[in-house]
Structure formats: C-alpha cells, structure tokens
Short mmCIF file of C-alpha atoms in Angstrom, two decimals:
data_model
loop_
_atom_site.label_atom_id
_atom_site.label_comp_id
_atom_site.label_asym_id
_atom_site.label_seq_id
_atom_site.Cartn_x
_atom_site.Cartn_y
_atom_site.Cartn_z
CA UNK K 1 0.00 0.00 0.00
CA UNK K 2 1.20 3.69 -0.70
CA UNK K 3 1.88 5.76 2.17
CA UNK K 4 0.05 8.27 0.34
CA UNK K 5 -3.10 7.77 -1.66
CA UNK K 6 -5.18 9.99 -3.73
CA UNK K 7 -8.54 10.04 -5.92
CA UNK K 8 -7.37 9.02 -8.86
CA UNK K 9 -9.70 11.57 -11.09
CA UNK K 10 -9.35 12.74 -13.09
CA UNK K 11 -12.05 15.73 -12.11
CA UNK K 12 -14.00 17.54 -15.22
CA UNK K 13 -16.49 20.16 -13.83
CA UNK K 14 -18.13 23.35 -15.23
CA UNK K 15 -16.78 26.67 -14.22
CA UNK K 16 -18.71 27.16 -10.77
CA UNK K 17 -18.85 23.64 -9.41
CA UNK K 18 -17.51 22.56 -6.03
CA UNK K 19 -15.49 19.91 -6.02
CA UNK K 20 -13.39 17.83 -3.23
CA UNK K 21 -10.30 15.98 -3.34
CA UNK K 22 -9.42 12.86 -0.85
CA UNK K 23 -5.95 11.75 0.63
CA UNK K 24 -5.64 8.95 3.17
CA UNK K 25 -1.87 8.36 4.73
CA UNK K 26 -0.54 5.44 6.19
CA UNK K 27 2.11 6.13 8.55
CA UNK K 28 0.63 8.14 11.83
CA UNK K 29 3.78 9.55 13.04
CA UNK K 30 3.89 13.48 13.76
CA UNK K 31 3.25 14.84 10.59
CA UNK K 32 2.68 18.02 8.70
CA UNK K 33 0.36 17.70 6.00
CA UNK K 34 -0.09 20.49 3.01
CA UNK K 35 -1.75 20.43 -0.58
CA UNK K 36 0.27 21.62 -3.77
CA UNK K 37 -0.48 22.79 -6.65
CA UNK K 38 1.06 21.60 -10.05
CA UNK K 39 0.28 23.21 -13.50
CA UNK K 40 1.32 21.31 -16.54
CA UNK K 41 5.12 20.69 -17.19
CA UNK K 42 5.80 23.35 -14.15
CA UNK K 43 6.73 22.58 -10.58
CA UNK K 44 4.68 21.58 -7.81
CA UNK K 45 3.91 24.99 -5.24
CA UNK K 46 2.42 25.30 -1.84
CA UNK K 47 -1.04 25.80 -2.22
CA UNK K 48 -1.96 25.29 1.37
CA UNK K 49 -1.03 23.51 4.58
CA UNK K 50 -3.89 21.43 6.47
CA UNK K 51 -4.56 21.75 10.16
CA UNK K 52 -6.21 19.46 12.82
CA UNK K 53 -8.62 22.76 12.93
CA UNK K 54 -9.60 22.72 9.07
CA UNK K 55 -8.59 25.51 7.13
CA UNK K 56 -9.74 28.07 4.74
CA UNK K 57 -7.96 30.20 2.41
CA UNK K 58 -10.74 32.04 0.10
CA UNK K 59 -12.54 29.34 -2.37
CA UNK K 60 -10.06 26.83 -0.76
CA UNK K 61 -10.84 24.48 2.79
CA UNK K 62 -8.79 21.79 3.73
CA UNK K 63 -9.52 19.50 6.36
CA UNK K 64 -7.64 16.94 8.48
CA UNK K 65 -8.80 13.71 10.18
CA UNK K 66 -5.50 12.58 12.19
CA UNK K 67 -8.17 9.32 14.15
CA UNK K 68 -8.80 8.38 10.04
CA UNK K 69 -5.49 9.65 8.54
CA UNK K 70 -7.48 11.48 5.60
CA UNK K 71 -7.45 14.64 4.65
CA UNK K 72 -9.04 16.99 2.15
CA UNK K 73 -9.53 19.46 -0.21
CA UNK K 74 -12.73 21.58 -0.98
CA UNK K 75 -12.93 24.04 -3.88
CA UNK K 76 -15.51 26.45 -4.43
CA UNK K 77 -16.89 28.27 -7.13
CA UNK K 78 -14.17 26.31 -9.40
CA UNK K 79 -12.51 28.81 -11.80
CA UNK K 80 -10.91 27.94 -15.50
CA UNK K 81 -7.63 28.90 -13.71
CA UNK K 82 -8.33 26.17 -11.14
CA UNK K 83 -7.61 23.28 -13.60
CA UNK K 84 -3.93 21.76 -12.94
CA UNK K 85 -2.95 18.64 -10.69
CA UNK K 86 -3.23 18.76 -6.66
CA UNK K 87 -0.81 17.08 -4.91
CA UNK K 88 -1.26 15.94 -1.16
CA UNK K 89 1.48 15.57 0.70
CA UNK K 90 3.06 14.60 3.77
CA UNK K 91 5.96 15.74 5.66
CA UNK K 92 7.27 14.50 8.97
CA UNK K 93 7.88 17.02 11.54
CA UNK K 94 11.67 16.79 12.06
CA UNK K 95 12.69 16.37 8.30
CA UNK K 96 11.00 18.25 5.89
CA UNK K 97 13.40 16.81 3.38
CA UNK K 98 11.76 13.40 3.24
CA UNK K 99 7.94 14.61 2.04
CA UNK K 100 5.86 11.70 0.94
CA UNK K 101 3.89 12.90 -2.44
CA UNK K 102 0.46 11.72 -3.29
CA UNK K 103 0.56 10.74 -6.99
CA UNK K 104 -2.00 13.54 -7.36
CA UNK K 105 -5.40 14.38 -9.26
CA UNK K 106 -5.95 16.40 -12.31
CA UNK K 107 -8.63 19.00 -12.26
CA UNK K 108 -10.18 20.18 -15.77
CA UNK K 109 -12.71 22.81 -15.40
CA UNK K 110 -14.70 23.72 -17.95
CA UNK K 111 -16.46 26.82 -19.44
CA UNK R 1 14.43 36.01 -5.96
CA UNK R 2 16.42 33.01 -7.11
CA UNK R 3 15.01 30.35 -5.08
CA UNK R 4 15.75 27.03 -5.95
CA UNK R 5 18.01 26.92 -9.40
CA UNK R 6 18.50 23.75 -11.13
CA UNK R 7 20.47 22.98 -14.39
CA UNK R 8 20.08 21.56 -17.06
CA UNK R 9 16.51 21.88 -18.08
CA UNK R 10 16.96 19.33 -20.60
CA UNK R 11 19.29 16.89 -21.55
CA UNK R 12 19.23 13.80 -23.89
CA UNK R 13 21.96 10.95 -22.58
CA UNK R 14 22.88 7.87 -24.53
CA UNK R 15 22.88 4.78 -22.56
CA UNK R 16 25.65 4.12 -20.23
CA UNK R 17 26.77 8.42 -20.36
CA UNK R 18 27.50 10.27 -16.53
CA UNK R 19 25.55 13.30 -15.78
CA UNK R 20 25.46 15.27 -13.25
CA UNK R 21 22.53 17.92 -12.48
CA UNK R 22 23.30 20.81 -10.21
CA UNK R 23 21.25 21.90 -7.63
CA UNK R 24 21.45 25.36 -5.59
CA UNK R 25 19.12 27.76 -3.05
CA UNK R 26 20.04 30.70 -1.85
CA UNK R 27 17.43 30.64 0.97
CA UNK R 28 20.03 29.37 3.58
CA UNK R 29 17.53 25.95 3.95
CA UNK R 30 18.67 23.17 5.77
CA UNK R 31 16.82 20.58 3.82
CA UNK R 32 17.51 20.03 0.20
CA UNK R 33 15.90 16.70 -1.78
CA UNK R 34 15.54 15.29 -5.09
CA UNK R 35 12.68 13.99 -6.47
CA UNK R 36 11.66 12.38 -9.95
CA UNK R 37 8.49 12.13 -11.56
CA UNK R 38 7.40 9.78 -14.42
CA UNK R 39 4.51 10.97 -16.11
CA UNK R 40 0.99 10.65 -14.95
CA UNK R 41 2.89 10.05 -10.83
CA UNK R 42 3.87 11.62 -8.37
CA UNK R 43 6.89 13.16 -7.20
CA UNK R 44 9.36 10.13 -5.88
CA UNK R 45 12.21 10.65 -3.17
CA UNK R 46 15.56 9.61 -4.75
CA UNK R 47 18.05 11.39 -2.13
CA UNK R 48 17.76 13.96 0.50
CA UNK R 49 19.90 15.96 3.02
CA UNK R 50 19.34 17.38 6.36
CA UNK R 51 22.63 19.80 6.37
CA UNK R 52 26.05 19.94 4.86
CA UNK R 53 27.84 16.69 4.91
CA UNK R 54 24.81 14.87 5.37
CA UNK R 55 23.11 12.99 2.85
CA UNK R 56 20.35 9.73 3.00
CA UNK R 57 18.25 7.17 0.50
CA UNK R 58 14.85 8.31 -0.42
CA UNK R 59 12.52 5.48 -2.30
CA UNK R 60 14.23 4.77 -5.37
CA UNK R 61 18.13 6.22 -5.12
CA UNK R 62 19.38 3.38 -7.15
CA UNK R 63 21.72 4.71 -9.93
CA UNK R 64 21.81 7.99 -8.17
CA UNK R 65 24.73 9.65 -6.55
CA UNK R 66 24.69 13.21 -4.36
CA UNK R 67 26.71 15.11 -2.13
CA UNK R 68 26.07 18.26 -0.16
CA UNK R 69 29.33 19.81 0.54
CA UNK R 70 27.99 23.32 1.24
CA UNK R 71 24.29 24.65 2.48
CA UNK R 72 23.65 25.86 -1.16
CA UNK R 73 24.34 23.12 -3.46
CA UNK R 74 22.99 19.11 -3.41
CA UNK R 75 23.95 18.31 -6.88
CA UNK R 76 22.67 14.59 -8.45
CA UNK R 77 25.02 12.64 -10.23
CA UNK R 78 23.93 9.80 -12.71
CA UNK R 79 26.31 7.13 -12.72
CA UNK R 80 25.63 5.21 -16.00
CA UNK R 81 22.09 6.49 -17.70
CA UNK R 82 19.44 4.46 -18.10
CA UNK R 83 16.13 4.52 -20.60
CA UNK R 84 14.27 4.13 -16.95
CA UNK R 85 15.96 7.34 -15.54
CA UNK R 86 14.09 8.98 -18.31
CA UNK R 87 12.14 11.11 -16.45
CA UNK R 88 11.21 14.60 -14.86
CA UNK R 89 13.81 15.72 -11.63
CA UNK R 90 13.09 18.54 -9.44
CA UNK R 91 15.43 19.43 -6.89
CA UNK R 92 13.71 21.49 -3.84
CA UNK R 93 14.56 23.05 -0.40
CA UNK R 94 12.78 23.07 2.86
CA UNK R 95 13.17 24.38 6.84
CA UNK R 96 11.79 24.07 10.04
CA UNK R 97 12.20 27.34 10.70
CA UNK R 98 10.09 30.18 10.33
CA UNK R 99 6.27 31.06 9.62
CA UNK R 100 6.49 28.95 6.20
CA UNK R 101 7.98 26.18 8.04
CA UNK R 102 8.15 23.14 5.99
CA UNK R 103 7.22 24.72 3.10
CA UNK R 104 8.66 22.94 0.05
CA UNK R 105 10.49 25.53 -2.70
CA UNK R 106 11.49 23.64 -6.21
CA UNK R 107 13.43 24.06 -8.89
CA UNK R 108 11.74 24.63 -12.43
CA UNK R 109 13.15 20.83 -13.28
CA UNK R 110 15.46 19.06 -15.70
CA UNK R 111 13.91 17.36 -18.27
CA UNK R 112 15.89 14.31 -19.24
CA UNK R 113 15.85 11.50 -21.76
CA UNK R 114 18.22 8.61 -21.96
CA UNK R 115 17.96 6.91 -25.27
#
C-alpha cells in the first residue's frame, strides 16, 4: 500500500462547481500535512497547509482527520484557472526533506 | 528572488553516459531533496539531506549519486544512464524554521531523456 493515496480523477467540472479531493496516509507519526499545486510541465507549489482545525484560504478548505489519517480538499466556485494537478502531501515534523507525495489528481474545469 | 536553481533543463543521454545535475538555493535551507516524476505520478524521493555533509536514500536512489558539501548546493550525479531514468527531476529546499515552516520551494526541473 502507498503511504500516500489519492482520488485518482481525473475531475471535469463546469466553471462554478464545487469539487473535493481525498488523501488517506498510512504512517501516523507526527506529521505536517499540506496540498500543492502543479500546472502542466511546471513545478509543484504550496497551495496550502492542512490543520487538525480545518482551514480556509478564500474558495479553498482543507480538512484533516489525524483518528482516520485522511485529509481533504474543498474548492468552491471552481474557476478555469483552477484546472492543474493537486498534490497531497506529507511531511514528517523533524525532516521536511523526506515529504511523501500523493501521486496527485488532475482537475479540468470547464467553461 | 532566485530560489531554488536547477540545471540543465533538458538533456538527452545515450545509454551508459555520466551526468550530473546541479542543484542550488540561496534561501540558507537546511533541507535540500531530489525527487523524480514519471509521467501521470507523483513526485518520488531519490536522495535527500538534512545539512552539509549529510546525505540519505529516499525510495528509489538506485543509480543515483549526491553530495552536499555546502548549504547551497545538493547536486545529483547519474552514474551510468538508463532509458528508466528517463524522467522529470526537481530538486527542492525546505526548513523548520520560520512562519512557512516546511514549506517545500522547487526548482523549475530538468527534463531528461536517456535513449
């Protein structure tokens, strides 16, 4: 099993739509947990991190279920600009060098 | 703002060639990593370091070679190319410290295709 598994999409939805994303992890050491963001042929960036609390950061909410080890991501209002791959990931707490990546899911949103 | 800078951005290799691609941050990070990903996957862990003079296996470091001689530079070395290391690398930087703290900075990636 990967320690990090995602929907495996992909997601097509009109411009508008709310959509969700699901990660479950297997190890439940102290860990950080964040989504990224990757547009085609460009690198992966930080789109958010994901706290115990739940999160939101305009259109954007993540959750996190440490009892389940899942955790989520919730767009709203879903924009063209919104279509690219989001990658969940995992990162213990003392060494953010060895992140675990989700093998992520493609968003396509549509006019 | 340089960031994370990584070189080439694309490279062809005959089987059996040496490369190495070089790998520096100016943000003073502690952690640096390199990852690959094959298309349609995820990013997977070949090497990482937790400070100069430090280096450790990721998931698939086979064929793979670093060092990390300084804070800025982690460069990966391919010992003798092959078609499976055809693939996307990203080299990226990370720290503890801070109010992005474990944030993850990458390089724009090396593109690279062994033939």
């Amino acid at each position: 099993r990967k320690e990090v598994e995602q929907d495996p999409g992909p997601f097509n939805v009109p411009e508008g739509a709310t959509v969700a994303f699901n990660c479950t992890y297997s190890n439940s050491a102290s860990q950080s947990f964040f989504w990224y963001r990757q547009d085609c042929r460009k690198e992966p960036k930080l789109l958010m991190s994901v706290y115990s609390s739940g999160n939101e950061d305009g259109r954007f909410t993540a959750q996190l279920n440490r009892a389940s080890q899942y955790i989520s991501l919730l767009i709203r209002d879903s924009k063209l600009s919104d279509s690219a791959t989001y990658l969940c990931v995992v990162t213990p707490y003392t060494n953010a060098g060895k992140s675990t990546f989700g093998d992520g899911t493609t968003l396509t949103v549509k006019p | 703002n340089a960031g994370v800078t990584q070189t080439p951005k694309f490279q062809v290799l005959k089987t059996g060639q040496s490369m190495t691609l070089q790998c520096a941050q100016d943000m003073n990070h502690e952690y640096m990593s390199w990852y690959r990903q094959d298309p349609g996957m995820g990013l997977r862990l070949i090497h990482y370091s937790v400070g100069a003079g430090i280096t450790d296996q990721g998931e698939v470091p086979n064929g793979y070679n670093v060092s990390r001689s300084t804070t800025e530079d982690f460069p990966l070395r391919l010992l003798s190319a092959a078609p499976s290391q055809t693939s996307v690398y990203f080299c990226a930087s990370s720290s503890d410290r801070g109010r992005r703290g474990n944030t993850i900075y990458f390089g724009e990636g090396s593109w690279l295709t062994v033939v």
